[in-house]
PDB file of C-alpha atoms in Angstrom:
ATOM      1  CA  UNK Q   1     184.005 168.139  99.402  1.00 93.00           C
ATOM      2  CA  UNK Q   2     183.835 170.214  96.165  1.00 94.00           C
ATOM      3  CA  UNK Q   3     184.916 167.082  94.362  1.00 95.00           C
ATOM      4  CA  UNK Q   4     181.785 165.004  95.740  1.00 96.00           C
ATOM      5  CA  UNK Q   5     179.184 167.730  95.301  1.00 97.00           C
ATOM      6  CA  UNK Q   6     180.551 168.091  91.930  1.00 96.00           C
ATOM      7  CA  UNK Q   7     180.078 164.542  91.261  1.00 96.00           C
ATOM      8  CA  UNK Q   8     176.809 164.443  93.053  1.00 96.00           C
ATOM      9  CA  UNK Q   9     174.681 165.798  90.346  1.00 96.00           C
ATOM     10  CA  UNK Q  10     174.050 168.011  87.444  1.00 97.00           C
ATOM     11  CA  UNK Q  11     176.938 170.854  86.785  1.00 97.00           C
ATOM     12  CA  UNK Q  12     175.900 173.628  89.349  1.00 98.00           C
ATOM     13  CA  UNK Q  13     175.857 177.440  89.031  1.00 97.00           C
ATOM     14  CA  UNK Q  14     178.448 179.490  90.812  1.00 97.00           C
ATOM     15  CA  UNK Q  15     177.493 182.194  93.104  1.00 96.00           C
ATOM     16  CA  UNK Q  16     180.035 184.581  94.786  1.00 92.00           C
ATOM     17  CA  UNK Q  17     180.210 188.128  95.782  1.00 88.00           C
ATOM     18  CA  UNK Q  18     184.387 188.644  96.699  1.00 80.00           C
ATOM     19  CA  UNK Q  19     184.686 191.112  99.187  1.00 76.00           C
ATOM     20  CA  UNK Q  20     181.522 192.715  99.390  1.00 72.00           C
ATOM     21  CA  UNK Q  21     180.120 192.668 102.752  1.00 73.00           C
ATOM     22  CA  UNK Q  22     176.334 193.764 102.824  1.00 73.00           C
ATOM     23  CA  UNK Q  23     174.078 195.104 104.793  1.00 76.00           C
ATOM     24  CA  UNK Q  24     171.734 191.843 105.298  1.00 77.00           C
ATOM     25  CA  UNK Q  25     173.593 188.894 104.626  1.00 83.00           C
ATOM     26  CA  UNK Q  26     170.568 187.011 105.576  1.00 84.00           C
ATOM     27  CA  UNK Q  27     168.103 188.446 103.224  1.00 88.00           C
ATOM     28  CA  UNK Q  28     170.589 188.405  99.984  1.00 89.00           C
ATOM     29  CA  UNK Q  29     171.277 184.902 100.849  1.00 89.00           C
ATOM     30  CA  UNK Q  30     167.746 184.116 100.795  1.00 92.00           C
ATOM     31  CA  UNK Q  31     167.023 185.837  97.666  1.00 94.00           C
ATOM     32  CA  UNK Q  32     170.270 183.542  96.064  1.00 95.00           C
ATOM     33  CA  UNK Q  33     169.012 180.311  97.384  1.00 95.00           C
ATOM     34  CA  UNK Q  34     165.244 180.909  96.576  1.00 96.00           C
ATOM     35  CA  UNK Q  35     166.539 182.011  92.913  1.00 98.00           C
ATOM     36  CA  UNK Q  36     168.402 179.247  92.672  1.00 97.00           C
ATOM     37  CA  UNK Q  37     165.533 176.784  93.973  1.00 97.00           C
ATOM     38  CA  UNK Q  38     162.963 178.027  91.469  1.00 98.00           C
ATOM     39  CA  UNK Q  39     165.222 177.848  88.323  1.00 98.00           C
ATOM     40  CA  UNK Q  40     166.049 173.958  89.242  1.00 97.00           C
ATOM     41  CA  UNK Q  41     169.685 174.802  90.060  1.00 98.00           C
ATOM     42  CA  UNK Q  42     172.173 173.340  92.314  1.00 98.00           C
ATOM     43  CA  UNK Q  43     175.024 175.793  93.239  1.00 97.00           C
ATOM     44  CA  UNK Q  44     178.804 176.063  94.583  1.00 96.00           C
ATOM     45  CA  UNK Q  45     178.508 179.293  96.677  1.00 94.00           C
ATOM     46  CA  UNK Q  46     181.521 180.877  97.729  1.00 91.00           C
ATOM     47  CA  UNK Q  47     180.994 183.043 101.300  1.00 86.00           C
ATOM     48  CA  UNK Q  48     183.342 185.921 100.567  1.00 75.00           C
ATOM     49  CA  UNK Q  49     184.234 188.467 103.113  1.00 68.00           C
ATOM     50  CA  UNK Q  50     179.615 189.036 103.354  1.00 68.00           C
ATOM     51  CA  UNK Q  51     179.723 185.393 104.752  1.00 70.00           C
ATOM     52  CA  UNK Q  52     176.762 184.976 102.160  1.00 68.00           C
ATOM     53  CA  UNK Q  53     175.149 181.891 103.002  1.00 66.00           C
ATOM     54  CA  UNK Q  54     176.237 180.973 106.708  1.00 69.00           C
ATOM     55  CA  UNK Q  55     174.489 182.693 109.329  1.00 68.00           C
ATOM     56  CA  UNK Q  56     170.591 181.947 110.334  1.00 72.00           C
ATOM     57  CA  UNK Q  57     169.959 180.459 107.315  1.00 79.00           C
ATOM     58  CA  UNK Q  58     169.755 176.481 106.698  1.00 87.00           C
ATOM     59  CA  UNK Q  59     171.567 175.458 103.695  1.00 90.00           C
ATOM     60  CA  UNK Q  60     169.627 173.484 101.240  1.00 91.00           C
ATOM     61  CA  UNK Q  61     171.225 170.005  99.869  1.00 93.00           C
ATOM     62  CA  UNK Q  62     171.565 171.983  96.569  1.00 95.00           C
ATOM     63  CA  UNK Q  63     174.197 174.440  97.725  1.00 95.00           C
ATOM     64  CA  UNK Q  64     177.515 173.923  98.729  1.00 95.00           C
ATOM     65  CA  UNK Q  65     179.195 177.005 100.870  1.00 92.00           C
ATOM     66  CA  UNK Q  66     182.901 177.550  99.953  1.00 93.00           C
ATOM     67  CA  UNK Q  67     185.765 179.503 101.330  1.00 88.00           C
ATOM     68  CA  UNK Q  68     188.342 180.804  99.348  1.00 86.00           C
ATOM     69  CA  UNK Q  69     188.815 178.543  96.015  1.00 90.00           C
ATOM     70  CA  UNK Q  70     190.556 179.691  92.532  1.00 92.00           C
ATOM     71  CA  UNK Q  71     188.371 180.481  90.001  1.00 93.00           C
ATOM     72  CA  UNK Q  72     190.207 179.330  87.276  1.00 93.00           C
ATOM     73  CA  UNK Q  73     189.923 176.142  88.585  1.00 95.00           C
ATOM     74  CA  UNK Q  74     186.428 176.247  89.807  1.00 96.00           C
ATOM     75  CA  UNK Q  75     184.928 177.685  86.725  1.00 96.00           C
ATOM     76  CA  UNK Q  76     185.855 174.712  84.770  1.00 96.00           C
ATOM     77  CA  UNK Q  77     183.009 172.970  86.670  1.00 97.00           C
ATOM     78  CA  UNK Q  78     180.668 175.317  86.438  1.00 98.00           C
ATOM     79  CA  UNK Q  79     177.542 176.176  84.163  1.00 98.00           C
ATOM     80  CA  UNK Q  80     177.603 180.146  84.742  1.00 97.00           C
ATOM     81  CA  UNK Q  81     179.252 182.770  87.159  1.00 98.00           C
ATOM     82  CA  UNK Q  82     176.908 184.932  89.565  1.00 97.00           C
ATOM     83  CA  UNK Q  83     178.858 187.752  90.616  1.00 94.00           C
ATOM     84  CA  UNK Q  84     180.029 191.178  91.834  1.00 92.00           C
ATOM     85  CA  UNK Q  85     181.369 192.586  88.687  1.00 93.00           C
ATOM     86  CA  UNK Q  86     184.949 192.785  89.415  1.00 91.00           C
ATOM     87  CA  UNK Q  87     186.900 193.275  86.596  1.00 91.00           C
ATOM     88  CA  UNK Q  88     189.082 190.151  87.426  1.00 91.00           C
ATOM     89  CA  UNK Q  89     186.270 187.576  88.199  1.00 94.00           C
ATOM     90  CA  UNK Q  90     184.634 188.785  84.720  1.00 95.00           C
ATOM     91  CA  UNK Q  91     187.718 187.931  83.163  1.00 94.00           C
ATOM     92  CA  UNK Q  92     187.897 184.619  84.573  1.00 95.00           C
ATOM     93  CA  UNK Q  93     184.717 183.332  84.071  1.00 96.00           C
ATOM     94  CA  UNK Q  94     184.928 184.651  80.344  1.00 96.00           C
ATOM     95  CA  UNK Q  95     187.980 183.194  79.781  1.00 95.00           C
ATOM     96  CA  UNK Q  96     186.264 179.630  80.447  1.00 97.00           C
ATOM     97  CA  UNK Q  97     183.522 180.541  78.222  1.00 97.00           C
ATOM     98  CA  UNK Q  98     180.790 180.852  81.181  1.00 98.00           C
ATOM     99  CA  UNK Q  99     177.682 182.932  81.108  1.00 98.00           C
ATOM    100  CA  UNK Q 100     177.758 186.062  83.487  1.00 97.00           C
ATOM    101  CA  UNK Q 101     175.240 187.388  85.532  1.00 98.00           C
ATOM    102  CA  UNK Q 102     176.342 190.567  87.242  1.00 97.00           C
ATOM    103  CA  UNK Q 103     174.923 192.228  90.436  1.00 96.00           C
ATOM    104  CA  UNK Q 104     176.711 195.212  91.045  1.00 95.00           C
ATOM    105  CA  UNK Q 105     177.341 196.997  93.513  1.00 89.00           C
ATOM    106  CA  UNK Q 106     179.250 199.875  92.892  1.00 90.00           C
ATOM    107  CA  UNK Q 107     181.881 201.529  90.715  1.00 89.00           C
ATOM    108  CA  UNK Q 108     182.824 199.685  87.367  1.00 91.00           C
ATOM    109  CA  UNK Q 109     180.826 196.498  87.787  1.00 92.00           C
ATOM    110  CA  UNK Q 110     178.014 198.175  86.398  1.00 92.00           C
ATOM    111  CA  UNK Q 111     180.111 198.867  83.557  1.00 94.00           C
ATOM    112  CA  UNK Q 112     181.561 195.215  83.243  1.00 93.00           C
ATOM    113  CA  UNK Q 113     177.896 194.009  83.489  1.00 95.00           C
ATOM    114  CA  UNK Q 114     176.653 196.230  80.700  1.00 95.00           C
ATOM    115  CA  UNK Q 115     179.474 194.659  78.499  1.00 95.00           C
ATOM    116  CA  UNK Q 116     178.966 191.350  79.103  1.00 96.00           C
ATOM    117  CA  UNK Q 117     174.940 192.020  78.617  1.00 97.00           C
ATOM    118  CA  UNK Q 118     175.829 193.577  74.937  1.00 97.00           C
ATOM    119  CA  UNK Q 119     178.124 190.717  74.071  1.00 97.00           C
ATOM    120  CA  UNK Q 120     175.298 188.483  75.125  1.00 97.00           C
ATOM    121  CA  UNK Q 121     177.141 186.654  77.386  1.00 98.00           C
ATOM    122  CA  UNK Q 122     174.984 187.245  80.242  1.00 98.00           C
ATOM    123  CA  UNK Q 123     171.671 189.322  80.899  1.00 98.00           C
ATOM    124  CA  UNK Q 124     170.952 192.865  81.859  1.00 97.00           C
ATOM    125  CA  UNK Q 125     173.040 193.390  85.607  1.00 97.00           C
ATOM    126  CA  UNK Q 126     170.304 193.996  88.350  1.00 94.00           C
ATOM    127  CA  UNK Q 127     171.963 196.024  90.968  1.00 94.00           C
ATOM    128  CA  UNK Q 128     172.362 194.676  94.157  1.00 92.00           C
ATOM    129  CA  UNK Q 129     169.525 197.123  95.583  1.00 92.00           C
ATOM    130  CA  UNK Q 130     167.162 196.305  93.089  1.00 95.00           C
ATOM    131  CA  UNK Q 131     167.828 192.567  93.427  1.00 95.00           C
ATOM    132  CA  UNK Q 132     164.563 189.967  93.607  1.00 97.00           C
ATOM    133  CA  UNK Q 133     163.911 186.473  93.781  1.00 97.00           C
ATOM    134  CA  UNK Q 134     162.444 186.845  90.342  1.00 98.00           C
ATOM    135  CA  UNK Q 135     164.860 189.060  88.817  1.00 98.00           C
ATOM    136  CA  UNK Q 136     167.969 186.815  89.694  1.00 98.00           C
ATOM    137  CA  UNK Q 137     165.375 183.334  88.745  1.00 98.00           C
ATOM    138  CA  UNK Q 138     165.197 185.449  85.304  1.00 98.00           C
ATOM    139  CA  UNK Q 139     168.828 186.025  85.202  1.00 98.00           C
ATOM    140  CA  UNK Q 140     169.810 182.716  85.519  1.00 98.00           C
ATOM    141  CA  UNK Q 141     167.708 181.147  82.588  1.00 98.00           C
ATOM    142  CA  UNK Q 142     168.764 184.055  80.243  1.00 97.00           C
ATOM    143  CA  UNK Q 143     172.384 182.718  81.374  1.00 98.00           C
ATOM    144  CA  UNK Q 144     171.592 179.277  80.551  1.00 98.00           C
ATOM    145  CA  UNK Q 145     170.482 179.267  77.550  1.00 98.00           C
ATOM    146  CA  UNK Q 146     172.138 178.044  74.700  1.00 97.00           C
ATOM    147  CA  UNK Q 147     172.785 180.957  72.950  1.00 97.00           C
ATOM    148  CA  UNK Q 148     174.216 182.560  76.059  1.00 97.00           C
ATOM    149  CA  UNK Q 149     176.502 180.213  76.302  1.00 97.00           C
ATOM    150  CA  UNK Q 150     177.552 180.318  72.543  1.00 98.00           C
ATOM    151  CA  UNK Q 151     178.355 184.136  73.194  1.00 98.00           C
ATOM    152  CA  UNK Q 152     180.415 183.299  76.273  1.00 97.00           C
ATOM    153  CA  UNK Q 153     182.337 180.320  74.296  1.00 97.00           C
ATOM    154  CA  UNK Q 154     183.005 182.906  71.037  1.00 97.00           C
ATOM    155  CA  UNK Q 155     184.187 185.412  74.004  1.00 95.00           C
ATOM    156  CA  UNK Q 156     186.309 182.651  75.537  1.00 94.00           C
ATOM    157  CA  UNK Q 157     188.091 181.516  72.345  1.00 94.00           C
ATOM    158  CA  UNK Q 158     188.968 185.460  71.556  1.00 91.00           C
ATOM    159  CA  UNK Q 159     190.681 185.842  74.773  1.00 89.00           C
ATOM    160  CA  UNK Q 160     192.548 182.604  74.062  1.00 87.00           C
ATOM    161  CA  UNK Q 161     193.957 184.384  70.667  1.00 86.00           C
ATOM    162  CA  UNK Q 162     194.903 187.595  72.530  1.00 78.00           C
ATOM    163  CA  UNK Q 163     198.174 188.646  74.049  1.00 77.00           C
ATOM    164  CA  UNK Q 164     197.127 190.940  76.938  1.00 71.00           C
ATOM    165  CA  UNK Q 165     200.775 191.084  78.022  1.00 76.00           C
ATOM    166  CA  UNK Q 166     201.656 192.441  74.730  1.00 78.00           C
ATOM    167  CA  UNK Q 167     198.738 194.569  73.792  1.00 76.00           C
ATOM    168  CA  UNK Q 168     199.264 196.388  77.570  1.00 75.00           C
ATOM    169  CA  UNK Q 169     202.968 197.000  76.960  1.00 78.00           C
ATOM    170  CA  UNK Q 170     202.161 198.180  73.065  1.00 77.00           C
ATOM    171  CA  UNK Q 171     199.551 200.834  74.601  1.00 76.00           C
ATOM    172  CA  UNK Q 172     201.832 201.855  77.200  1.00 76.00           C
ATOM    173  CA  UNK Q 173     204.491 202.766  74.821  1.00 81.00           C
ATOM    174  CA  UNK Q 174     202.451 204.599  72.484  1.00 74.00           C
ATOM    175  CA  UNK Q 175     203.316 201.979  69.342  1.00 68.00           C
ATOM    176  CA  UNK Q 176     200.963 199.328  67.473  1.00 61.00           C
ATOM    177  CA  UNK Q 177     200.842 195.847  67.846  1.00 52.00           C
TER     178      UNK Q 177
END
């Protein structure tokens, strides 16, 4: 199914908030689908535990609903990453040199989103609460522009050169790399 909506048009946006369940479901999924209408979109949008996207709402033929699928596989096919903020879903859309637009919701993702914003790999995070139709809409051309993407790809091929593994172990000894 991912495979033919993949096929089916031009590379879509990915939205997906983890394990974040909300308090309306509804309107947050109308907010993401009306965002993603108005900036000429299509999107892969994963459900999570907030089951974003499947109840009372009619899903437009631009948006494929997902369950659980592995981001570093689903990235590759994707033009940017709409997200929580989670440390580990930054990572991996970074890695694959993909824009990031963070809504946060609490603890570090507002941190992670102000560091992708300064790197220029994605805009300003708009949290959650403060979340429009056209502040998302906004988001998501800042993402896709071409010099967005440039910062995400020189972010991308920087991880590639890094040894996490290494650089962890280094800290946690107390010597230098």
């Amino acid at each position: 199914e991912i495979d033919d909506f993949l096929k089916a048009g031009p590379t879509p946006l990915y939205v997906g908030f983890g394990s974040i369940v909300v308090e309306n479901q509804v309107k947050l999924t109308q907010i993401v689908f009306e965002a993603i209408k108005n900036a000429g979109q299509r999107a892969i949008i994963s459900k999570g535990w907030g089951n974003l996207g499947v109840d009372k709402v009619d899903v437009p033929d631009n948006i494929l609903i997902v369950g659980s699928v592995p981001h570093d596989w689903l990235f590759q096919h994707v033009s940017c990453v709409i997200h929580h903020g989670g440390a580990g879903t930054t990572a991996a859309g970074l890695s694959l040199g993909r824009p990031t637009i963070i809504v946060p919701f609490f603890g570090d993702q507002q941190f992670w989103g102000g560091i992708v914003a300064v790197a220029g790999a994605g805009p300003v995070p708009v949290p959650h609460k403060q979340l429009t139709v056209e502040k998302l809409t906004d988001a998501i051309r800042t993402a896709l522009k071409s010099s967005t993407q440039e910062k995400a790809q020189e972010i991308a091929d920087k991880m590639r050169k890094e040894s996490g593994v290494r650089m962890g172990c280094a800290a946690f000894i107390g010597i230098s790399s």
